[in-house]
Amino acid sequence: MIFNIALKDLKVIARDKKALILLLIMPIVITFILGAAFGSSFSKRGLDITVFPVAVVDKDGGDQAKAFIEDFLVKDLSSLFTTQIATEEEAFNLLNSEKVSTVIVIPENFTDNINNGENSIIEIKSHINQQFNSNLVSSVVNGYMQKLSLGNTGANAAIETSQEYNLPLNSEDGTFEAQGVIQELQIRFNTDTLAFTESNQEKNKSISSIQYYSAAMLIMFLLFGALRGARMMIEERETRTLGRVLTTRANIATMVLGKFLGFFIICTCQALVLILFARFVYGVYWGSSILGFTLLTLSTIFAGSAFAMFLSSISKTSEAADGLGNILIQVFTVLGGGMIPVQLLPQFMQSLSRLTLNWWAMQGYVDLMFGRDLITILPSVGVLLLMGVLFLGVGITKLRLQ
Amino acid sequence: MSYIQIKSVSKKYGDLTAVDNISFEIKEGELFGLLGPNGAGKSTLISIITTLIKPSGGQILVNGLDIKTKQSEVKKILGLVPQDIALYPTLTAGENLAFWGKMYGLGGRLLKERVKEALEIAGLSDRAKNRIDSFSGGMKRRINIAAALLHKPKVLIMDEPTVGIDPQSRNHILETVQKLNKEGMTVIYTSHYMEEIEFLCSYIGIMDHGKIIAMGTKEELRKLVSNKDVIKIKLTNENDAVFNTIKKLDNVDNITFIDGDLSINTGNADTVLAKIISTLENAKCKIQTINIEQSNLESVFLHLTGRALRD
């Protein structure tokens, strides 16, 4: 019965030519227009990874810490962020005032632990408003530490093997010593790490305007798709068709779930068309993580469908839902960076943008387009699901009361 | 034997009482008419019987099942034809009926058979593949009724099913209702069209301001205004002062004037007609036609409320 309601909605919308133009043709056209209009400005500043400041607290002071800061952070990653060395207190003051997005804390005994082949954990602290930059820092630091750990493992294996076969490890004998083995291997592995990180970042260092607006318009028009569903539901309420459904074997829960599933299926079909069109006609690169992309898109659709359910529960007429929905979707889109990147908005708007599902979805798509993995977009997915649950909860409660 | 029992049912919306402590019973196989002007509370009562809204008080039993506690069993027995066209305009007649059939739990071959039967009842078998939005008002109404018959309900509840349709479709609907009733289906038929209720129903309740103000067979109701005539005069102009004068004449019980039609309930038309005509002429009202009718449900309503059904 739930599927019957949902599939009927899909059939109804598929026969509505105006809806199809709004939901499929409009986003394709607007993406093209915005992509072309902002193309030049994007290549100058728009969505390149902009250099941002980070603070480093060195509690160790040893050679390994120095190598990590000077060779890795300051020198090799200068194109990603600027590094400022500070005391712990200074660093956290800078973080709280958002003068740096992230603080990297090198623990005490870092050098000794590394030299002895033991693990050591570098802490990453970030401001809640700077998740994007923080994820980037975490990603490169984790890469560095993993390779360092591999270096240690390799060196230890080399030493153990030498000892087993009584190979001399003393430099006085004209060979090399254990410490030297470790350092040599570490240098080699670290070089590989940098090469990997650099090439990976370089490959996806900027996204094109058509890529950006394909994601932005996908989110905006998914919300319009859901709004269309909400409007259909209210029209059915106005013509008492929804009431008639309740005189059949369906109860309120069946009806609400059927409508929600209908919204979800409509938006999923719409997303599929828009994503494939952008991929094969505009050549949009949606990222390398298919799982991450699918999860993010489904979370966005879930949140959008729940938003539609909420909207239909608070609107008395289809005209009211249309009016309110249009305003909210456009405000969400602007705040969420759907028209111009959020970084170009005034600070107070940037703070408000976190309240919109567009912003979280957009952050996720941008992360994926920069080549990041599933783990990076999990916060976005989580917030979108949470928003969906909240919208759905309020919507269902209000509908039950009605 | 009573199939539907309505016991002290009321429905309040804040200070407004839409249904006011109503009690009556409907026998199995009866064609029960609920007559009343718009806003009398008929649709609210229908919504309560069909479990769409909860009553503020009272109890309703359908075939001995309490609609509050045995909702799903009661739903299987009832079929509702709502006042609005509750169909999907962009779907075909066949697709609409298939959707509603599935909502009643039908599927597979049985669903196909029932859809075919319902289309035959509606007289629209040849239009199964046409979209509802290409249908006339009357055809939509017929499919609206057919959708309520798919699960073969024991009770068919029809809420103003002929509003705004052509005479041909109206006749088809009235004939269909009669046929279904003859086959044993209990029907509750609400309307503000007195002629339809008089034509169809064996037992009638007259409703006004949320209350049942009279109930009985046609004959029983007519007895309430026995020996009364209704003088209907069509005027080309109106004059409120003269209506007050007519109202004060001997043997005039009630008077209404709607859209140029003056209706006068009187105990004896012969004695009062001449006085009425001269009063109207003195007031320079132009008379187009005069008819003297026997009492009917309209005059019963007028007698009971002092208002016409269309007021």
Coordinates of C-alpha atoms in Angstrom, one line a residue, chain A residues 43-247:
Chain A
S43 CA 39.6 30.2 -12.1
K44 CA 41.0 33.3 -10.3
R45 CA 39.7 32.7 -6.8
G46 CA 36.4 30.8 -6.5
L47 CA 37.0 27.3 -5.5
D48 CA 40.7 26.8 -5.6
I49 CA 41.9 25.4 -2.3
T50 CA 42.8 28.8 -0.7
V51 CA 45.8 28.9 1.6
F52 CA 44.7 29.1 5.2
P53 CA 46.6 29.5 8.5
V54 CA 47.3 26.7 11.0
A55 CA 49.2 26.9 14.3
V56 CA 51.7 24.3 15.5
V57 CA 52.4 23.6 19.2
D58 CA 55.8 21.8 19.5
K59 CA 55.8 20.1 22.9
D60 CA 58.7 17.9 21.8
G61 CA 61.4 20.1 20.3
G62 CA 63.4 17.2 18.9
D63 CA 64.7 16.5 15.4
Q64 CA 61.7 14.5 14.3
A65 CA 59.3 17.3 15.3
K66 CA 61.6 19.8 13.6
A67 CA 61.6 17.8 10.4
F68 CA 57.8 17.5 10.5
I69 CA 57.4 21.2 10.9
E70 CA 60.1 22.6 8.7
D71 CA 60.3 20.1 6.0
F72 CA 56.8 18.8 5.8
L73 CA 54.4 21.6 7.0
V74 CA 56.3 24.8 6.2
K75 CA 58.1 23.7 3.0
D76 CA 56.1 21.0 1.3
L77 CA 52.6 22.0 2.2
S78 CA 53.1 25.8 1.8
S79 CA 50.6 25.7 -1.1
L80 CA 47.9 24.4 1.2
F81 CA 48.4 26.4 4.4
T82 CA 50.7 28.8 6.2
T83 CA 52.2 27.4 9.4
Q84 CA 52.7 29.5 12.6
I85 CA 54.6 28.1 15.6
A86 CA 53.0 29.0 18.9
T87 CA 52.7 28.0 22.5
E88 CA 49.7 26.0 23.5
E89 CA 47.9 29.0 25.0
E90 CA 48.6 31.2 22.0
A91 CA 47.5 28.5 19.6
F92 CA 44.2 28.0 21.2
N93 CA 43.5 31.8 21.5
L94 CA 44.1 32.0 17.8
L95 CA 41.8 29.1 17.2
N96 CA 39.0 30.5 19.4
S97 CA 39.2 33.8 17.5
E98 CA 39.2 31.9 14.2
K99 CA 42.5 33.4 13.2
V100 CA 43.7 29.9 12.5
S101 CA 41.4 27.1 11.4
T102 CA 43.4 24.3 13.0
V103 CA 45.9 23.6 15.7
I104 CA 48.5 20.8 15.3
V105 CA 49.9 19.6 18.6
I106 CA 53.1 17.6 18.5
P107 CA 53.3 15.5 21.7
E108 CA 56.2 15.3 24.2
N109 CA 58.7 12.5 23.4
F110 CA 57.6 12.5 19.7
T111 CA 61.2 12.3 18.5
D112 CA 62.2 9.5 20.9
N113 CA 59.1 7.5 20.1
I114 CA 59.7 7.7 16.4
N115 CA 63.4 6.9 16.7
N116 CA 62.6 3.9 18.9
G117 CA 60.1 2.7 16.3
E118 CA 57.1 3.4 18.6
N119 CA 53.9 5.1 17.5
S120 CA 53.2 8.7 18.5
I121 CA 49.9 10.6 17.9
I122 CA 49.8 14.1 16.6
E123 CA 46.6 15.9 17.8
I124 CA 44.5 18.0 15.4
K125 CA 42.2 20.6 17.0
S126 CA 39.9 22.6 14.8
H127 CA 37.2 25.3 15.0
I128 CA 33.7 24.0 14.5
N129 CA 33.2 26.5 11.6
Q130 CA 36.3 25.3 9.8
Q131 CA 35.6 21.6 9.3
F132 CA 36.6 21.7 5.7
N133 CA 40.2 23.0 6.3
S134 CA 40.5 20.8 9.4
N135 CA 39.7 17.7 7.3
L136 CA 42.4 18.6 4.9
V137 CA 45.0 19.0 7.6
S138 CA 44.0 15.7 9.2
S139 CA 44.2 14.0 5.9
V140 CA 47.8 15.1 5.2
V141 CA 49.1 14.6 8.8
N142 CA 47.6 11.1 8.9
G143 CA 49.3 10.3 5.6
Y144 CA 52.6 11.5 7.0
M145 CA 52.2 9.5 10.2
Q146 CA 51.2 6.3 8.4
K147 CA 54.3 6.5 6.2
L148 CA 56.5 7.3 9.2
S149 CA 55.1 4.2 10.9
L150 CA 55.8 2.1 7.7
G151 CA 59.4 3.5 7.8
N152 CA 59.8 2.4 11.4
T153 CA 58.5 -1.0 10.7
G154 CA 60.8 -1.4 7.7
A155 CA 63.8 -0.2 9.6
N156 CA 63.1 -2.5 12.6
A157 CA 62.7 -5.4 10.2
A158 CA 66.0 -4.6 8.6
I159 CA 67.8 -4.4 12.0
E160 CA 66.2 -7.7 13.2
T161 CA 67.3 -9.4 10.0
S162 CA 70.9 -8.1 10.3
Q163 CA 71.1 -9.3 13.8
E164 CA 69.7 -12.7 12.9
Y165 CA 72.4 -13.2 10.3
N166 CA 75.1 -11.5 12.4
L167 CA 75.5 -8.8 10.0
P168 CA 77.5 -5.9 11.5
L169 CA 75.5 -2.8 12.3
N170 CA 78.4 -0.7 13.6
S171 CA 79.7 2.2 11.6
E172 CA 83.2 1.6 12.9
D173 CA 83.2 -1.6 10.9
G174 CA 82.6 0.4 7.7
T175 CA 78.9 -0.4 7.5
F176 CA 75.9 1.5 9.0
E177 CA 74.3 1.7 12.4
A178 CA 70.7 1.0 13.4
Q179 CA 69.8 4.6 13.9
G180 CA 71.0 5.3 10.4
V181 CA 68.9 2.5 9.0
I182 CA 65.8 3.9 10.6
Q183 CA 66.5 7.5 9.4
E184 CA 67.3 6.4 5.9
L185 CA 64.2 4.4 5.5
Q186 CA 62.1 7.2 7.1
I187 CA 63.5 9.7 4.6
R188 CA 62.6 7.5 1.7
F189 CA 59.1 6.7 2.9
N190 CA 58.5 10.4 3.8
T191 CA 59.5 11.4 0.3
D192 CA 57.0 8.9 -1.1
T193 CA 54.4 10.3 1.2
L194 CA 54.9 13.8 0.0
A195 CA 54.9 12.8 -3.5
F196 CA 51.6 11.0 -3.1
T197 CA 50.0 13.7 -1.1
E198 CA 51.1 16.4 -3.5
S199 CA 50.1 14.7 -6.6
N200 CA 46.7 13.8 -5.1
Q201 CA 46.1 17.3 -4.0
E202 CA 47.4 18.8 -7.2
K203 CA 45.1 16.6 -9.3
N204 CA 41.9 17.9 -7.7
K205 CA 43.2 21.2 -6.5
S206 CA 40.4 23.3 -8.0
I207 CA 37.0 22.6 -9.3
S208 CA 35.4 24.3 -12.3
S209 CA 32.4 26.5 -12.1
I210 CA 30.3 24.1 -14.1
Q211 CA 31.2 21.4 -11.5
Y212 CA 30.4 23.7 -8.6
Y213 CA 27.0 24.8 -10.1
S214 CA 26.1 21.2 -11.1
A215 CA 26.2 20.4 -7.4
A216 CA 24.6 23.6 -6.2
M217 CA 21.7 23.3 -8.7
L218 CA 21.3 19.6 -8.0
I219 CA 20.7 20.5 -4.4
M220 CA 18.4 23.4 -5.1
F221 CA 16.3 21.6 -7.6
L222 CA 16.1 18.5 -5.5
L223 CA 14.4 20.8 -2.9
F224 CA 12.2 22.1 -5.7
G225 CA 11.4 18.5 -6.6
A226 CA 10.5 17.8 -3.0
L227 CA 8.4 21.0 -2.9
R228 CA 6.5 19.8 -5.9
G229 CA 5.7 16.7 -3.9
A230 CA 4.6 18.8 -0.9
R231 CA 2.3 20.8 -3.2
M232 CA 0.8 17.6 -4.6
M233 CA 0.1 16.4 -1.1
I234 CA -1.6 19.6 -0.1
E235 CA -3.7 19.6 -3.3
E236 CA -4.8 16.1 -2.4
R237 CA -5.7 17.3 1.0
E238 CA -7.7 20.2 -0.5
T239 CA -9.6 17.9 -2.9
R240 CA -10.2 15.5 0.0
T241 CA -8.4 12.8 -2.0
L242 CA -6.1 12.3 1.0
G243 CA -9.1 11.9 3.2
R244 CA -10.5 9.3 0.8
V245 CA -7.2 7.4 1.1
L246 CA -7.9 7.2 4.9
T247 CA -11.3 5.6 4.3

